mmCIF file of C-alpha atoms in Angstrom:
data_model
loop_
_atom_site.group_PDB
_atom_site.id
_atom_site.type_symbol
_atom_site.label_atom_id
_atom_site.label_comp_id
_atom_site.label_asym_id
_atom_site.label_seq_id
_atom_site.Cartn_x
_atom_site.Cartn_y
_atom_site.Cartn_z
ATOM 1 C CA ASP L 1 0.008 -0.002 0.006
ATOM 2 C CA ARG L 2 2.893 2.357 0.714
ATOM 3 C CA LYS L 3 4.229 1.822 -2.826
ATOM 4 C CA ASN L 4 0.839 2.832 -4.201
ATOM 5 C CA ARG L 5 0.830 6.036 -2.149
ATOM 6 C CA THR L 6 4.340 6.866 -3.295
ATOM 7 C CA LYS L 7 3.382 6.315 -6.913
ATOM 8 C CA LYS L 8 0.440 8.676 -6.539
ATOM 9 C CA ARG L 9 2.623 11.575 -5.418
ATOM 10 C CA SER L 10 2.694 14.459 -7.836
ATOM 11 C CA THR L 11 5.714 16.076 -9.368
ATOM 12 C CA LEU L 12 3.966 19.468 -9.206
ATOM 13 C CA ALA L 13 6.787 21.937 -8.497
ATOM 14 C CA GLN L 14 4.994 25.314 -8.598
ATOM 15 C CA LEU L 15 1.559 26.274 -7.348
ATOM 16 C CA ASN L 16 0.063 29.742 -7.705
ATOM 17 C CA LEU L 17 -3.181 30.321 -5.849
ATOM 18 C CA SER L 18 -3.022 34.101 -5.763
ATOM 19 C CA SER L 19 -6.021 36.441 -5.525
ATOM 20 C CA LEU L 20 -8.461 33.760 -4.469
ATOM 21 C CA PRO L 21 -10.859 35.580 -2.103
ATOM 22 C CA HIS L 22 -12.080 32.336 -0.522
ATOM 23 C CA MET L 23 -8.653 30.726 0.000
ATOM 24 C CA ASP L 24 -8.690 30.044 3.715
ATOM 25 C CA ASP L 25 -6.834 28.121 6.378
ATOM 26 C CA LEU L 26 -8.774 24.884 5.833
ATOM 27 C CA VAL L 27 -7.926 24.798 2.134
ATOM 28 C CA LEU L 28 -4.275 25.468 2.900
ATOM 29 C CA ARG L 29 -4.153 22.749 5.586
ATOM 30 C CA ASN L 30 -5.569 20.264 3.064
ATOM 31 C CA LEU L 31 -3.072 21.334 0.427
ATOM 32 C CA ALA L 32 -0.174 20.866 2.880
ATOM 33 C CA VAL L 33 -1.006 17.198 3.504
ATOM 34 C CA SER L 34 -2.132 16.205 0.050
ATOM 35 C CA PRO L 35 0.077 13.708 -1.828
ATOM 36 C CA TYR L 36 -0.543 15.818 -4.939
ATOM 37 C CA THR L 37 0.995 18.995 -3.515
ATOM 38 C CA CYS L 38 3.508 17.762 -0.944
ATOM 39 C CA MET L 39 6.429 18.103 -3.388
ATOM 40 C CA VAL L 40 5.662 21.723 -4.328
ATOM 41 C CA ARG L 41 8.782 23.873 -4.220
ATOM 42 C CA ARG L 42 7.355 27.327 -5.040
ATOM 43 C CA LEU L 43 4.069 28.353 -3.488
ATOM 44 C CA THR L 44 2.407 31.678 -4.312
ATOM 45 C CA LEU L 45 -0.568 32.784 -2.231
ATOM 46 C CA ARG L 46 -0.570 36.544 -2.898
ATOM 47 C CA ASN L 47 -3.673 38.565 -1.974
ATOM 48 C CA CYS L 48 -5.615 35.839 -0.178
ATOM 49 C CA PRO L 49 -7.374 37.907 2.539
ATOM 50 C CA MET L 50 -8.830 34.906 4.446
ATOM 51 C CA LEU L 51 -5.461 33.301 5.100
ATOM 52 C CA SER L 52 -4.256 33.556 8.708
ATOM 53 C CA ASP L 53 -1.249 32.373 10.733
ATOM 54 C CA SER L 54 -3.073 29.167 11.607
ATOM 55 C CA GLY L 55 -3.280 28.118 7.946
ATOM 56 C CA PHE L 56 0.179 29.393 7.135
ATOM 57 C CA GLY L 57 1.582 27.155 9.883
ATOM 58 C CA ALA L 58 0.430 24.077 7.950
ATOM 59 C CA LEU L 59 3.121 24.858 5.371
ATOM 60 C CA LYS L 60 5.716 23.404 7.781
ATOM 61 C CA GLY L 61 4.587 20.021 6.441
ATOM 62 C CA MET L 62 5.638 20.956 2.912
ATOM 63 C CA ARG L 63 9.338 20.276 3.508
ATOM 64 C CA TYR L 64 10.396 20.766 -0.131
ATOM 65 C CA LEU L 65 9.406 24.426 -0.273
ATOM 66 C CA THR L 66 12.120 26.753 -1.536
ATOM 67 C CA ALA L 67 9.917 29.851 -2.036
ATOM 68 C CA VAL L 68 6.766 31.147 -0.366
ATOM 69 C CA HIS L 69 5.039 34.323 -1.528
ATOM 70 C CA VAL L 70 2.256 35.668 0.722
ATOM 71 C CA ASP L 71 2.291 39.328 -0.261
ATOM 72 C CA GLY L 72 -0.953 41.136 0.562
ATOM 73 C CA CYS L 73 -2.391 38.387 2.750
ATOM 74 C CA ARG L 74 -3.767 40.872 5.256
ATOM 75 C CA GLY L 75 -4.741 38.255 7.830
ATOM 76 C CA LEU L 76 -1.156 37.102 8.408
ATOM 77 C CA ARG L 77 0.653 38.341 11.512
ATOM 78 C CA GLY L 78 3.852 36.375 10.806
ATOM 79 C CA MET L 79 3.749 34.396 14.030
ATOM 80 C CA MET L 80 4.078 31.068 12.181
ATOM 81 C CA PHE L 81 6.940 32.140 9.914
ATOM 82 C CA ARG L 82 9.419 30.721 12.415
ATOM 83 C CA ASP L 83 7.799 27.248 12.432
ATOM 84 C CA VAL L 84 7.779 27.092 8.655
ATOM 85 C CA LEU L 85 11.418 28.199 8.408
ATOM 86 C CA GLU L 86 12.463 25.578 10.980
ATOM 87 C CA ASN L 87 10.786 22.745 9.081
ATOM 88 C CA CYS L 88 11.399 23.796 5.480
ATOM 89 C CA HIS L 89 15.217 23.742 5.453
ATOM 90 C CA GLY L 90 15.425 24.576 1.742
ATOM 91 C CA LEU L 91 13.330 27.736 2.000
ATOM 92 C CA ILE L 92 15.394 30.538 0.460
ATOM 93 C CA GLU L 93 12.695 33.043 -0.599
ATOM 94 C CA LEU L 94 10.092 34.597 1.655
ATOM 95 C CA THR L 95 8.063 37.501 0.285
ATOM 96 C CA ALA L 96 5.533 38.933 2.673
ATOM 97 C CA SER L 97 5.029 42.527 1.579
ATOM 98 C CA GLY L 98 1.954 44.481 2.520
ATOM 99 C CA LEU L 99 1.142 42.633 5.767
ATOM 100 C CA PRO L 100 -0.323 45.334 7.999
ATOM 101 C CA MET L 101 -0.167 43.172 11.139
ATOM 102 C CA LEU L 102 3.499 41.961 10.805
ATOM 103 C CA THR L 103 5.371 43.286 13.827
ATOM 104 C CA ASP L 104 8.835 43.295 15.353
ATOM 105 C CA GLU L 105 7.657 40.486 17.678
ATOM 106 C CA ALA L 106 7.154 38.123 14.729
ATOM 107 C CA VAL L 107 10.519 39.044 13.229
ATOM 108 C CA ARG L 108 12.200 38.517 16.594
ATOM 109 C CA ALA L 109 10.756 35.003 16.673
ATOM 110 C CA ILE L 110 12.193 34.333 13.194
ATOM 111 C CA ALA L 111 15.606 35.583 14.260
ATOM 112 C CA ALA L 112 15.569 33.399 17.393
ATOM 113 C CA ARG L 113 14.822 30.183 15.497
ATOM 114 C CA LYS L 114 17.046 27.177 15.583
ATOM 115 C CA SER L 115 19.199 26.824 12.495
ATOM 116 C CA SER L 116 19.242 23.736 10.370
ATOM 117 C CA PHE L 117 22.737 23.017 11.687
ATOM 118 C CA GLY L 118 21.491 22.308 15.193
ATOM 119 C CA TYR L 119 22.449 25.616 16.777
ATOM 120 C CA THR L 120 19.930 27.285 19.014
ATOM 121 C CA GLY L 121 18.746 30.882 18.632
ATOM 122 C CA GLY L 122 20.760 33.888 19.722
ATOM 123 C CA THR L 123 23.696 34.767 17.487
ATOM 124 C CA SER L 124 24.408 31.194 16.392
ATOM 125 C CA GLY L 125 21.374 30.368 14.249
ATOM 126 C CA VAL L 126 21.721 31.338 10.587
ATOM 127 C CA LEU L 127 18.830 31.829 8.221
ATOM 128 C CA GLU L 128 19.435 30.453 4.736
ATOM 129 C CA LEU L 129 17.130 32.979 3.080
ATOM 130 C CA ARG L 130 18.467 34.563 -0.099
ATOM 131 C CA LEU L 131 15.457 36.836 -0.697
ATOM 132 C CA LEU L 132 13.406 38.519 2.029
ATOM 133 C CA ASP L 133 10.664 40.998 1.191
ATOM 134 C CA PHE L 134 8.906 42.762 4.061
ATOM 135 C CA SER L 135 8.151 45.945 2.099
ATOM 136 C CA LYS L 136 5.008 47.840 3.063
ATOM 137 C CA CYS L 137 4.995 46.169 6.493
ATOM 138 C CA ARG L 138 4.583 49.447 8.271
ATOM 139 C CA ARG L 139 4.846 48.188 11.868
ATOM 140 C CA LEU L 140 8.426 46.966 11.478
ATOM 141 C CA THR L 141 11.163 49.076 13.086
ATOM 142 C CA ASP L 142 14.942 49.134 13.275
ATOM 143 C CA LEU L 143 14.652 46.470 15.986
ATOM 144 C CA SER L 144 13.542 43.946 13.351
ATOM 145 C CA LEU L 145 16.672 44.551 11.306
ATOM 146 C CA GLN L 146 18.843 44.505 14.423
ATOM 147 C CA TRP L 147 17.612 40.970 15.179
ATOM 148 C CA LEU L 148 17.710 39.754 11.587
ATOM 149 C CA ALA L 149 20.893 41.320 10.217
ATOM 150 C CA SER L 150 23.285 38.924 11.946
ATOM 151 C CA LYS L 151 21.129 35.953 10.897
ATOM 152 C CA LEU L 152 20.956 36.768 7.190
ATOM 153 C CA MET L 153 24.564 35.985 6.249
ATOM 154 C CA ASN L 154 23.563 34.515 2.906
ATOM 155 C CA ILE L 155 20.944 37.078 1.947
ATOM 156 C CA ARG L 156 21.220 38.400 -1.618
ATOM 157 C CA ALA L 157 18.157 40.649 -1.809
ATOM 158 C CA MET L 158 16.280 42.463 0.930
ATOM 159 C CA HIS L 159 13.226 44.594 0.188
ATOM 160 C CA LEU L 160 12.011 46.921 2.951
ATOM 161 C CA SER L 161 10.526 49.805 0.961
ATOM 162 C CA GLU L 162 7.749 51.748 2.671
ATOM 163 C CA CYS L 163 8.587 50.320 6.098
ATOM 164 C CA LEU L 164 8.089 53.758 7.552
ATOM 165 C CA LEU L 165 9.638 53.020 10.969
ATOM 166 C CA ILE L 166 12.969 51.773 9.557
ATOM 167 C CA SER L 167 15.618 54.497 9.624
ATOM 168 C CA ASP L 168 19.090 55.115 8.255
ATOM 169 C CA ALA L 169 20.507 53.454 11.393
ATOM 170 C CA SER L 170 19.629 50.100 9.878
ATOM 171 C CA LEU L 171 21.954 50.647 6.928
ATOM 172 C CA ASN L 172 25.019 50.230 9.099
ATOM 173 C CA MET L 173 23.733 46.953 10.571
ATOM 174 C CA ILE L 174 22.941 45.626 7.128
ATOM 175 C CA ALA L 175 26.289 46.675 5.660
ATOM 176 C CA ARG L 176 28.256 44.975 8.446
ATOM 177 C CA SER L 177 26.290 41.735 8.574
ATOM 178 C CA CYS L 178 24.906 41.021 5.110
ATOM 179 C CA VAL L 179 28.122 40.720 3.140
ATOM 180 C CA HIS L 180 26.571 38.878 0.174
ATOM 181 C CA LEU L 181 23.762 41.398 -0.298
ATOM 182 C CA GLN L 182 23.342 42.405 -3.945
ATOM 183 C CA SER L 183 20.021 44.273 -3.839
ATOM 184 C CA LEU L 184 18.617 46.458 -1.059
ATOM 185 C CA ARG L 185 15.378 48.374 -1.428
ATOM 186 C CA LEU L 186 14.621 50.984 1.235
ATOM 187 C CA LYS L 187 12.499 53.371 -0.791
ATOM 188 C CA ASN L 188 10.275 55.642 1.333
ATOM 189 C CA CYS L 189 11.659 54.539 4.693
ATOM 190 C CA SER L 190 12.284 57.195 7.356
#
């Protein structure tokens, strides 16, 4: 029976479910455990207003994810980002722009996560993200970057435009810690 289940697994690599007004947590939980979507590497859920942290947390079961795009999902607070990052070791892209409820507290939890190398939080854990987009997340402050900068050693692109509470002070932290950074967007920050 196990062979039959394995044979039924899909090779679906990308799934775009953007702008579905009725996409909710239940649908996402079902997708996360389905043998037809468990191998998805790139998941795009932009502008799904019914999606919350509860549903997003189900993505931790999709261990092959390399990219998650949840821009404009206004119900997300980011409190489950840490769990997903801890379980999806290959995740290198997280775009979450335009989340009005994303706060420093959620970013602090991400920064404190265990790394895939067995280190615990603090300054030891390293995030493998190459692209991070928190633009238009207007509750984020310099504290978010202070916690994240030392964890994003492999980051190539960081987008923080229109994060109105991020100041020039963050530039120094980013310059010192993110040595592989190739693209930085800070348009309309303070």
